[in-house]
CSV table of C-alpha atoms in Angstrom, one decimal:
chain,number,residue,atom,x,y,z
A,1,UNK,CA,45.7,132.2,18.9
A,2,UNK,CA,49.0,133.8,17.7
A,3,UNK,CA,48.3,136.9,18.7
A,4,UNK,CA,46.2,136.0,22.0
A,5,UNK,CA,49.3,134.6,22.9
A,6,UNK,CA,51.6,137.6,21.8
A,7,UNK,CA,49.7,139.8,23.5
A,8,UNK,CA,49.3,137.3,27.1
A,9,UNK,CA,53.2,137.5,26.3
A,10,UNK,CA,53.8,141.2,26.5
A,11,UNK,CA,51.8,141.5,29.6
A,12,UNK,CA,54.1,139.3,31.7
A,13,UNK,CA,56.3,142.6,30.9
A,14,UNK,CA,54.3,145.3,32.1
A,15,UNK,CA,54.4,144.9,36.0
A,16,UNK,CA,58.6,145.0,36.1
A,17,UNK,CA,58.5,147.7,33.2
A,18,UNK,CA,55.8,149.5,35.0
A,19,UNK,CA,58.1,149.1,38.7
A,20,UNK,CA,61.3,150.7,36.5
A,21,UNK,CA,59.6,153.7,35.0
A,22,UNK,CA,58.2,154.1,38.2
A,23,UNK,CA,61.6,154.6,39.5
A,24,UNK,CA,62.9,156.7,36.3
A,25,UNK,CA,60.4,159.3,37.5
A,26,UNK,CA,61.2,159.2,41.1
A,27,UNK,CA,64.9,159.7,40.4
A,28,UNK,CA,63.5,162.6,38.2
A,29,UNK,CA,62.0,164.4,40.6
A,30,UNK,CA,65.3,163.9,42.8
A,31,UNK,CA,67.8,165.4,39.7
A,32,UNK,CA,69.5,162.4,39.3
A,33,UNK,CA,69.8,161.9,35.7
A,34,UNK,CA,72.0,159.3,35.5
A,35,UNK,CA,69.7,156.7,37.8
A,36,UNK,CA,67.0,157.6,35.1
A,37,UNK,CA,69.1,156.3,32.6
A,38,UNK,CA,69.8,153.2,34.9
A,39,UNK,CA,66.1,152.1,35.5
A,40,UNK,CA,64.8,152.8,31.9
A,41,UNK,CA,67.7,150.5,30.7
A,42,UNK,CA,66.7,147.7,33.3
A,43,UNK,CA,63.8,146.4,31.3
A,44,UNK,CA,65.5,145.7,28.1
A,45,UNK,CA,67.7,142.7,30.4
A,46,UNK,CA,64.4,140.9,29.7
A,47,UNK,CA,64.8,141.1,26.1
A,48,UNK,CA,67.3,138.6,26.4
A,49,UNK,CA,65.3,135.9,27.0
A,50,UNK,CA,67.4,134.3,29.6
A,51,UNK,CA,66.5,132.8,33.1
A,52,UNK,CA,70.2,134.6,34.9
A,53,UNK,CA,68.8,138.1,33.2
A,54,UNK,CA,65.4,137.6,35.3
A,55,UNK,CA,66.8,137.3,38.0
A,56,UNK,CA,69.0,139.7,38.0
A,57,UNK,CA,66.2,142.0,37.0
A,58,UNK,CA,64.3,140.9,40.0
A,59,UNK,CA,67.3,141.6,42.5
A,60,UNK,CA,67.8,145.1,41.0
A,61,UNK,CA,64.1,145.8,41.6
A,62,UNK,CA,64.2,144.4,44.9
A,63,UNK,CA,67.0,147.4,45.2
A,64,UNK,CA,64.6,149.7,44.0
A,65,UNK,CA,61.6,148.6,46.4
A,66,UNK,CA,64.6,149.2,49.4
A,67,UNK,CA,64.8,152.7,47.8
A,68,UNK,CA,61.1,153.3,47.9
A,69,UNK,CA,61.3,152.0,51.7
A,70,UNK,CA,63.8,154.8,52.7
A,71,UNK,CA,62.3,157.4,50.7
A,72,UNK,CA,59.0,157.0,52.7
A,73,UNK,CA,61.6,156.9,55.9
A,74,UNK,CA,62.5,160.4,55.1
A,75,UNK,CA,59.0,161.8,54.0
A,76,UNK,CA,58.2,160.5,57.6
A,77,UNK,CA,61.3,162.1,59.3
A,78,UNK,CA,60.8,165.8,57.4
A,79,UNK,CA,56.7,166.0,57.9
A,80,UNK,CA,56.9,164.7,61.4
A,81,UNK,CA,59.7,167.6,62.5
A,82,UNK,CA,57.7,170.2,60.9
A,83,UNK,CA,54.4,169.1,62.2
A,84,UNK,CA,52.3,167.6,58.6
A,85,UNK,CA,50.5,164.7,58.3
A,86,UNK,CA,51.8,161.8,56.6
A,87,UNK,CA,50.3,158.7,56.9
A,88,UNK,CA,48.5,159.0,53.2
A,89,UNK,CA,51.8,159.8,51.5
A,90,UNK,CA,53.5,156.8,53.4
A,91,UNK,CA,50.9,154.4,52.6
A,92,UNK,CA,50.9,155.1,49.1
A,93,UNK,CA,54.7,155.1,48.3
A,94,UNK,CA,54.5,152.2,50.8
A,95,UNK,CA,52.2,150.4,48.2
A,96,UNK,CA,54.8,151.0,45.4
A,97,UNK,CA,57.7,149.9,47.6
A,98,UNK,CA,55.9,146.2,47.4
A,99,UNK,CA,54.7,146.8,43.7
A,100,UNK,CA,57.8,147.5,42.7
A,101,UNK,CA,59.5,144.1,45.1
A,102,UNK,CA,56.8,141.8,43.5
A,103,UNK,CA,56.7,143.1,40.5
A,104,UNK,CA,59.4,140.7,39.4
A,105,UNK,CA,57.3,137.6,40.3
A,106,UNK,CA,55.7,137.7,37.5
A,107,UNK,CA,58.8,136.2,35.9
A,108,UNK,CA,58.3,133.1,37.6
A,109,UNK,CA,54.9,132.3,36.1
A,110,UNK,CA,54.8,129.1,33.6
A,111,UNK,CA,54.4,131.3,30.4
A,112,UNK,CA,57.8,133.0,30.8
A,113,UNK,CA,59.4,130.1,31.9
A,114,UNK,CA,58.7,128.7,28.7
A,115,UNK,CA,60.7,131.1,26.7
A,116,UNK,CA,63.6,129.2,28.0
A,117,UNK,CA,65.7,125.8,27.2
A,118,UNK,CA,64.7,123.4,29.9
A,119,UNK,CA,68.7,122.5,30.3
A,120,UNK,CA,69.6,126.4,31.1
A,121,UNK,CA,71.6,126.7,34.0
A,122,UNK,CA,71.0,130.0,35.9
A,123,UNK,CA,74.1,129.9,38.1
A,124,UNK,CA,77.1,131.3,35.8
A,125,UNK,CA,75.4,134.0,34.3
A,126,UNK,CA,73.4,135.3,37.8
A,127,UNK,CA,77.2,134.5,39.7
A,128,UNK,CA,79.0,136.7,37.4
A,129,UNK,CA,76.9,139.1,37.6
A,130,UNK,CA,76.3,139.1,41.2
A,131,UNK,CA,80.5,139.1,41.8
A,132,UNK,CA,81.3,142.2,39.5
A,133,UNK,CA,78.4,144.2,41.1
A,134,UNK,CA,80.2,143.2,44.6
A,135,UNK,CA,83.7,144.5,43.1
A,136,UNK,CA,81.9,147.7,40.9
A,137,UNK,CA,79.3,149.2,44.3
A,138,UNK,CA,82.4,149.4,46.4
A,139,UNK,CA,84.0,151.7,44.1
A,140,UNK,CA,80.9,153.7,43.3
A,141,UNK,CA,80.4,154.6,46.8
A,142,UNK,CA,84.2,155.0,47.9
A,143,UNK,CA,86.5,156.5,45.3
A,144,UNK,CA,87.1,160.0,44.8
A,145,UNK,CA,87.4,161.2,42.0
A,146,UNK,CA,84.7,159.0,40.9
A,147,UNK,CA,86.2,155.3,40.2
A,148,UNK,CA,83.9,154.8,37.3
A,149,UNK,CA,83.9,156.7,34.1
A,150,UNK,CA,79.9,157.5,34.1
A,151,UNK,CA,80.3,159.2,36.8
A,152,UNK,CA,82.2,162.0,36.2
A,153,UNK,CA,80.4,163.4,33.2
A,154,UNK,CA,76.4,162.4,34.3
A,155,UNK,CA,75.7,162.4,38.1
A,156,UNK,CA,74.9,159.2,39.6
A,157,UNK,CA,75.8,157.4,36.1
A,158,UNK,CA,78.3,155.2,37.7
A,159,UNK,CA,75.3,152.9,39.0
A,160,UNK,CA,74.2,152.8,35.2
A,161,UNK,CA,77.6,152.1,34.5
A,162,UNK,CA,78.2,149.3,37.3
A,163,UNK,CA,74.8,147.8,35.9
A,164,UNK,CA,75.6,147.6,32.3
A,165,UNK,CA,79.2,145.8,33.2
A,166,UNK,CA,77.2,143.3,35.8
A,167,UNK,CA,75.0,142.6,32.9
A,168,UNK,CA,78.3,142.3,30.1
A,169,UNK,CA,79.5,139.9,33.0
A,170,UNK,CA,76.5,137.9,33.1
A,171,UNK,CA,76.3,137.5,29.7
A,172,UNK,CA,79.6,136.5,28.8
A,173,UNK,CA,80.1,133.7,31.8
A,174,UNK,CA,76.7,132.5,29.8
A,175,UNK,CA,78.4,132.2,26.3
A,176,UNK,CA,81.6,130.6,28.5
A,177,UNK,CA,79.4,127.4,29.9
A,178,UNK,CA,80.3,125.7,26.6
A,179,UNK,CA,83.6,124.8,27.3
A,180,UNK,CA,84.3,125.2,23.2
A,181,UNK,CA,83.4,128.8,23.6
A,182,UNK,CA,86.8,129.8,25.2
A,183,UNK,CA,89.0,129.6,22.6
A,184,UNK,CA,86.6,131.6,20.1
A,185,UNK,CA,84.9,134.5,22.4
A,186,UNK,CA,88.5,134.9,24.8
A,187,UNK,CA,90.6,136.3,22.5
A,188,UNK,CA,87.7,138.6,21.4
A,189,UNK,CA,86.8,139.9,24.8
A,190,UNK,CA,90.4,140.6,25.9
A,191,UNK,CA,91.6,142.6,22.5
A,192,UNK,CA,88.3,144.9,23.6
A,193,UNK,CA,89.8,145.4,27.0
A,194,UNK,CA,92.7,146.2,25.7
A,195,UNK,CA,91.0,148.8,23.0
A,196,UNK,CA,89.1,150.5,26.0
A,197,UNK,CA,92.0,150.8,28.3
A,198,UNK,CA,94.4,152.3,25.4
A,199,UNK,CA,91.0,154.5,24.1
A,200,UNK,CA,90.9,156.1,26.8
A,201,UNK,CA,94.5,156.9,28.0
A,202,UNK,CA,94.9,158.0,24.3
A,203,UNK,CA,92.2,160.2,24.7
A,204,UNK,CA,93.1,161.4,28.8
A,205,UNK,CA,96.5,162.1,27.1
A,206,UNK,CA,94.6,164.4,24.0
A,207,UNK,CA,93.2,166.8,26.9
A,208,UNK,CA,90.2,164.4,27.6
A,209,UNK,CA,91.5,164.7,31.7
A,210,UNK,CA,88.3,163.2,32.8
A,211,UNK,CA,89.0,160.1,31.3
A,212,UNK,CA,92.2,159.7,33.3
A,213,UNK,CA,91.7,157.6,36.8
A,214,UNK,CA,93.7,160.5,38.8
A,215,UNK,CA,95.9,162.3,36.4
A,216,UNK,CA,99.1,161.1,37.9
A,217,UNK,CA,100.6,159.2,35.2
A,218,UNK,CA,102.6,156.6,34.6
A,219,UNK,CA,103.7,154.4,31.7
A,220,UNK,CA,101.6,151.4,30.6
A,221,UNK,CA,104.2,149.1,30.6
A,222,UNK,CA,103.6,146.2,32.9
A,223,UNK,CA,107.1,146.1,34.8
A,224,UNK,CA,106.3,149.0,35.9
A,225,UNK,CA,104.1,147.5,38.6
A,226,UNK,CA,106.4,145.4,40.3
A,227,UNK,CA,109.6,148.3,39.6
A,228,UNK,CA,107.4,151.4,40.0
A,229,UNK,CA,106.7,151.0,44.0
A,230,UNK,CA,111.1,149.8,44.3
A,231,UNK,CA,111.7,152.9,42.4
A,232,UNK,CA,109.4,154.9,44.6
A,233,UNK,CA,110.0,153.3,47.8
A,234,UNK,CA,106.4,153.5,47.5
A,235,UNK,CA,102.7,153.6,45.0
A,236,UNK,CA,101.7,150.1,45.9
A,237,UNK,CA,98.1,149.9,44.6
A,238,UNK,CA,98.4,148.5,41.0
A,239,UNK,CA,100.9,146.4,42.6
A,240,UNK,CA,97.7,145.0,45.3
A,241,UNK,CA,95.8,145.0,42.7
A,242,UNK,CA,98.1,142.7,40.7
A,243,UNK,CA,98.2,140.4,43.4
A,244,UNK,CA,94.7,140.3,44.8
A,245,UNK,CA,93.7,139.3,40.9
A,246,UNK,CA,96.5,136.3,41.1
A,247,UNK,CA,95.4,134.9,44.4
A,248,UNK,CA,91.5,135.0,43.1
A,249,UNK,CA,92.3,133.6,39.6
A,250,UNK,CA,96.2,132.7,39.5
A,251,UNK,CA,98.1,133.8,36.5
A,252,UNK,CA,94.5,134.1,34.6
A,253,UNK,CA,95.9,138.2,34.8
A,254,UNK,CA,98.0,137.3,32.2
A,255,UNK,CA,95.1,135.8,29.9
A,256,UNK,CA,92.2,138.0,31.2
A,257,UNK,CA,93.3,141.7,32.7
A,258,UNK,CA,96.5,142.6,31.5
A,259,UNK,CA,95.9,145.5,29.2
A,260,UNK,CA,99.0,144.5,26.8
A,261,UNK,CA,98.8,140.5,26.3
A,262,UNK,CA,96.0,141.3,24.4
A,263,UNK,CA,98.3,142.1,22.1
A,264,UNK,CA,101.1,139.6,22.3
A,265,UNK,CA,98.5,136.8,21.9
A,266,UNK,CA,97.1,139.1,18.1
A,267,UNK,CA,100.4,138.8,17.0
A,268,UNK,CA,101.0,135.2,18.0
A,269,UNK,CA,97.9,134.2,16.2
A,270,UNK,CA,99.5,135.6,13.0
A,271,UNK,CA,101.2,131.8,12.8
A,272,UNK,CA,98.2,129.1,12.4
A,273,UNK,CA,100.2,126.3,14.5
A,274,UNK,CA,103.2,127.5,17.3
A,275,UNK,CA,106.9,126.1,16.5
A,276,UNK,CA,109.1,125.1,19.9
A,277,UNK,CA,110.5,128.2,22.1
A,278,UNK,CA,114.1,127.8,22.5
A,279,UNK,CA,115.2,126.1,26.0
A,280,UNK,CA,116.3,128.9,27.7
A,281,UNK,CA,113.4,131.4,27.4
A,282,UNK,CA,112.5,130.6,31.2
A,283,UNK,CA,116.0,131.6,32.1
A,284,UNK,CA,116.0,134.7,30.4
A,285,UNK,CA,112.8,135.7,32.0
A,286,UNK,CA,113.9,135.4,35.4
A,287,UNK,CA,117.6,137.3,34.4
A,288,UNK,CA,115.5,140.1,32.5
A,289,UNK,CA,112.9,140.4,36.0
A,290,UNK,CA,116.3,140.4,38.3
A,291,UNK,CA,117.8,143.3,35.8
A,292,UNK,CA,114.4,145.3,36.2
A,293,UNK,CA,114.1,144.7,39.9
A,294,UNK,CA,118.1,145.7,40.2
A,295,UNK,CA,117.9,148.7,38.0
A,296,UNK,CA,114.7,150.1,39.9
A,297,UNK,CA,116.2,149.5,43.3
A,298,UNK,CA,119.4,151.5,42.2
A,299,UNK,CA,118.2,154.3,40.2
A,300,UNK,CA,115.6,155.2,43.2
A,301,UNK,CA,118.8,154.6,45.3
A,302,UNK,CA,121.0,157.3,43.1
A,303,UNK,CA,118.0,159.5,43.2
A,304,UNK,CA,117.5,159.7,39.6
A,305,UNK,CA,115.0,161.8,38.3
A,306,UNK,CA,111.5,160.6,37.4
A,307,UNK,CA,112.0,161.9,33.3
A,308,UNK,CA,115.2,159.8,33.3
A,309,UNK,CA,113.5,156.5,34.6
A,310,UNK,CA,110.5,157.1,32.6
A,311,UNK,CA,112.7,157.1,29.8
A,312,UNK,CA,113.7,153.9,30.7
A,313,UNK,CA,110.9,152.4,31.2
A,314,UNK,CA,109.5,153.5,27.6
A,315,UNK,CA,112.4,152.0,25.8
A,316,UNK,CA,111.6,148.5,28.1
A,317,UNK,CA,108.0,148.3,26.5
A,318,UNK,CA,109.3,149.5,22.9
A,319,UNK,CA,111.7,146.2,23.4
A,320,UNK,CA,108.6,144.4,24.2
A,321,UNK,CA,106.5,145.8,21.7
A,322,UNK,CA,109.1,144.6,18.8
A,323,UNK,CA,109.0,141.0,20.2
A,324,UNK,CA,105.3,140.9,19.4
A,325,UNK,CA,105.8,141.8,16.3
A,326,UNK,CA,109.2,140.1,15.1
A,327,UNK,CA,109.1,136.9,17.6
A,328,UNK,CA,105.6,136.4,18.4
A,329,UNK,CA,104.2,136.7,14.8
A,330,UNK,CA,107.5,134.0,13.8
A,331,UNK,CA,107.3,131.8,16.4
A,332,UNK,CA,103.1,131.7,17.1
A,333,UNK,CA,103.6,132.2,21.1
A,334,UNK,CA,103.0,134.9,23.1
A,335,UNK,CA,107.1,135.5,23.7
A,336,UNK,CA,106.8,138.9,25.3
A,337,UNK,CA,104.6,137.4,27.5
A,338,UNK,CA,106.6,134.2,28.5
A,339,UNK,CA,110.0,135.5,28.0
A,340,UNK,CA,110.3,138.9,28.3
A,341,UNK,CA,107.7,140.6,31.0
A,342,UNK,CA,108.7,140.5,34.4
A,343,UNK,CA,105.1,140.5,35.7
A,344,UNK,CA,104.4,136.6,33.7
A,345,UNK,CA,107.4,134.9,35.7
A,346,UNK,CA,105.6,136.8,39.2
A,347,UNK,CA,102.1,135.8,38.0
A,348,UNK,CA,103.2,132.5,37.8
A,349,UNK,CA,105.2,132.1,40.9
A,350,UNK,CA,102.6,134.1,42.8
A,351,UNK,CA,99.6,131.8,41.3
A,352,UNK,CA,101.5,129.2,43.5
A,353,UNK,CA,99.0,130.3,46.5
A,354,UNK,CA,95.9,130.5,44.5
A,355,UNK,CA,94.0,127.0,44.7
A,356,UNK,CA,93.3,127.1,41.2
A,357,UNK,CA,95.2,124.3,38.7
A,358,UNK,CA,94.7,123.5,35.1
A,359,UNK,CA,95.2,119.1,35.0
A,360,UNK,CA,95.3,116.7,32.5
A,361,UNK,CA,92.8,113.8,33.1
A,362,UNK,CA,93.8,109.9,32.8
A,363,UNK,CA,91.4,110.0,29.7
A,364,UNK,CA,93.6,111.6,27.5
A,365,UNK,CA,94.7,110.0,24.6
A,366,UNK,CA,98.2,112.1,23.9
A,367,UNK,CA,96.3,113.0,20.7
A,368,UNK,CA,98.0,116.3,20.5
A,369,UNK,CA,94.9,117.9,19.3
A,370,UNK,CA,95.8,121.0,22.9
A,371,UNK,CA,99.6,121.6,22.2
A,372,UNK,CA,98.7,124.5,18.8
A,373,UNK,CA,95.7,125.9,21.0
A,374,UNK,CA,98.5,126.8,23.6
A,375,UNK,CA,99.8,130.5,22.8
A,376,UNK,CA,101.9,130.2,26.3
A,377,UNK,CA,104.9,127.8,25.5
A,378,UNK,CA,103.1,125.7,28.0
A,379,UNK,CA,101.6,122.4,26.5
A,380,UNK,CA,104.5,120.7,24.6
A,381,UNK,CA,103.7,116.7,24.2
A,382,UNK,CA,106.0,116.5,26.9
A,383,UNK,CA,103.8,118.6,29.1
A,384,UNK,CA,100.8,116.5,28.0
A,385,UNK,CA,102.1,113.1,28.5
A,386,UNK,CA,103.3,114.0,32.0
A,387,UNK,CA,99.5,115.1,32.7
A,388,UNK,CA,100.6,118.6,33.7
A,389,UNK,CA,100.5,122.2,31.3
A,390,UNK,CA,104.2,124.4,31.6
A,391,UNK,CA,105.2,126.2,34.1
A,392,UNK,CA,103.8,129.7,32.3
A,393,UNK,CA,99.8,128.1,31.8
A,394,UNK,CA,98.1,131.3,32.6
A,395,UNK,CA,95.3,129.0,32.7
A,396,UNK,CA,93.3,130.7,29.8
A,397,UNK,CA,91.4,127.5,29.1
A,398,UNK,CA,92.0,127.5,25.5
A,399,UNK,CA,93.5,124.3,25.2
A,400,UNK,CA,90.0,122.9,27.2
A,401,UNK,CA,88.4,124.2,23.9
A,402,UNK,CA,90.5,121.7,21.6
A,403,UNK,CA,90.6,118.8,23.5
A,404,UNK,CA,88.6,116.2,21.9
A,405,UNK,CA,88.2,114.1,24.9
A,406,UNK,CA,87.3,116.9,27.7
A,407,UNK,CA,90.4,115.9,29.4
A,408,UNK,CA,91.7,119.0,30.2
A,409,UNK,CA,89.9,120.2,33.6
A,410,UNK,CA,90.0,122.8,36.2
A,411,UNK,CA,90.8,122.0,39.5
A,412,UNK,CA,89.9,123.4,42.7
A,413,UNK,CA,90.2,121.3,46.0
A,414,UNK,CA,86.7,120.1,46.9
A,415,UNK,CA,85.2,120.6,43.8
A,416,UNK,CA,84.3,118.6,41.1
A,417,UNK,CA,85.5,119.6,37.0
A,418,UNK,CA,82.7,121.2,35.6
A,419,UNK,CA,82.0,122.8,38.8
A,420,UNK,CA,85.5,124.5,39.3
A,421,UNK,CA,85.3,125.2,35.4
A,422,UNK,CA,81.9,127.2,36.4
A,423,UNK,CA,83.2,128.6,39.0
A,424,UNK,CA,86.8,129.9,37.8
A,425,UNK,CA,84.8,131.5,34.8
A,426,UNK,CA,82.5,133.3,36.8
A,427,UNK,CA,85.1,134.5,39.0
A,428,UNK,CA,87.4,135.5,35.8
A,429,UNK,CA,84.7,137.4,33.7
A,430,UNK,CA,83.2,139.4,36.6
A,431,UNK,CA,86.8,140.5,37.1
A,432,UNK,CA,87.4,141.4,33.5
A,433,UNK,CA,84.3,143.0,33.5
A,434,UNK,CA,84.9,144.9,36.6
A,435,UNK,CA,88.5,145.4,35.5
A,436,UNK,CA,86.9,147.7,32.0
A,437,UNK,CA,85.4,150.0,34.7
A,438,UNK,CA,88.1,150.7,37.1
A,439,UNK,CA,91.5,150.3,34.5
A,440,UNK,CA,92.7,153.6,33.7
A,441,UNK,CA,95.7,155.2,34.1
């Protein structure tokens, strides 16, 4: 019975497999190596055994059916201008182009469906996926030089590429739905960001040019963002980048897509429980973001030289870089982060438009079990007992991951806890995701 069932078990595997090797040889016959690589890798999303992966599968082969339907559009265009008949050819690639759309049905049968836990909710994973596909296509299609890394060494490998990251979205907004999960996989997740970015520049810099986003460089130090285009009098597009992130998520950059906090919050960890930030580490923030606003404005004002600012703006990060690893390591909080970079205190302020809160429910007991999850200076019992995080709460959700009582919520106005909580992690990992592809210097 074992292996009647094995075997009944494989079979719901062969139409979709059949649909994607199907396409693997079209795009072979089209020289377009890297969608090979794209359609033999789609079957191996079923391998994971979980419902959001199936249907992503069956959207991406509802892609492929559209490309079978245009492909017969131009058979029908060429033999019709020089005069062949082609009502055979289009019938038959036709037939595949509703093969390979119904292909995917198969996954809806009872016998799959019972590879699954009844409870599994589809939405996270499938919405994560869906939303960094949405912010990956765009750059596939538009930017030149190619936006995504694939691309320029294997043609038409940035759709592998934008596929993979989808599928890294989905998966990870999957391990997310258990609130408990932040605190443990967050961390993880952001330190590899971090790795990639750095990887990568390292690399650009060793003669590796391809691995550079244009080749124009310019110092990955975050301040730069906000001082590079007042230096400049111009450059904006980190900087709309920067602040398109913090109206989607609010200061989640800080916790999520900044290549450097990643970091900040290693070294902070080095201290089991966080000791109390002096009182005036908001003030110096602000004074330190008015000095590197000032000294921008005026040395692109004097018309200093790009080698002398860049100078500069080197000895800024190496500042930073010691207060990781003297302060943050000492005190257990992030303190280049929420006293020294520029870019937290306009995170922060700017996150003022994005809908997104992190509250403190009535239920809460003042326990105190949140206030060492918090890396930020943001969750003193003060903070707690007045039902409201810090005013530097990046709103990284580990403190949600402590909380004995689930009392630490998500807000968002006309939606309900868990449902915001879904909803601002989808939104956050198919960003970071997206974010690995396109975050190169």
């Amino acid at each position: 019975m074992s292996l009647r069932n094995g075997i009944l078990n494989s079979l719901l595997y062969l139409p979709p497999v059949l649909a994607c090797l199907l396409m693997a040889v079209h795009h072979f016959r089209g020289a377009e190596p890297g969608l090979i690589g794209l359609w033999v890798t789609v079957p191996f999303a079923l391998l994971l055994k979980r419902r959001w992966a199936d249907k992503a599968v069956q959207l991406v082969l509802v892609g492929g059916a559209l490309e079978w339907a245009l492909t017969v559009d131009r058979i029908i265009e060429v033999r019709q201008l020089i005069g062949l008949p082609y009502q055979r050819m289009a019938l038959i690639l036709g037939g595949i182009a509703l093969f390979t759309a119904l292909s995917g049905l198969i996954l809806e049968t009872r016998r799959r469906k019972q590879v699954f836990r009844d409870h599994e909710r589809v939405g996270p994973g499938l919405g994560a996926f869906l939303f960094a596909a949405a912010l990956l296509i765009p750059v596939q299609l538009n930017m030149e030089p190619a936006g995504l890394l694939a691309e320029r060494f294997l043609a038409y490998a940035g759709w592998w590429e934008a596929f993979l990251l989808a599928m890294y979205a989905g998966w990870l907004s999957d391990k997310l739905s258990a609130p408990r999960q932040i605190r443990k996989i967050r961390p993880k997740v952001w330190l590899t960001f971090s790795i990639i970015f750095f990887s990568q520049l390292l690399l650009g810099l060793a003669g590796f040019e391809k691995l550079l986003m244009t080749g124009d460089l310019h110092l990955p130090v975050p301040a730069i963002i906000l001082a590079g285009p007042i230096f400049r009098g111009g450059g904006i597009f980190m900087a709309i980048l920067f602040t398109a992130s913090v109206i989607l998520v609010g200061p989640a950059w800080c916790s999520w897509l900044c290549y450097i906090g990643a970091w900040d919050d290693r070294a902070a960890r080095a201290l089991k429980r966080p000791r109390t930030l002096p009182k005036w580490r908001p003030g110096i923030r602000v004074l330190i973001m008015i000095l590197v606003v000032g000294t921008a404005f005026i040395l692109g004002r004097m018309g200093v030289g790009t080698l002398t600012a860049g100078y500069l703006a080197a000895g800024f990060g190496l500042v930073g870089v010691g207060l990781m690893v003297f302060w943050s390591r000492r005190t257990g909080h992030m303190t280049h982060c929420t006293a020294y970079c520029p870019m937290g205190w306009v995170a922060t302020r700017l996150a003022k438009v994005s809908p997104w809160r992190l509250r403190i429910a009535s239920s809460c007991t003042d326990c105190g079990a949140c206030t060492p999850a918090c890396r930020y200076d943001a969750l003193y019992p003060e903070d707690v007992q007045r039902r409201m995080p810090g005013e530097a709460c990046t709103l990284c959700g580990d403190c949600i991951s402590n909380c004995p009582t689930s009392s630490i919520e998500y807000r968002f106005p006309g939606l309900g806890a868990e449902k915001a909580r879904t909803v601002f992690l989808v939104m956050v990992t198919a960003m970071h995701a997206a974010w690995i592809g396109v975050a190169r210097l």
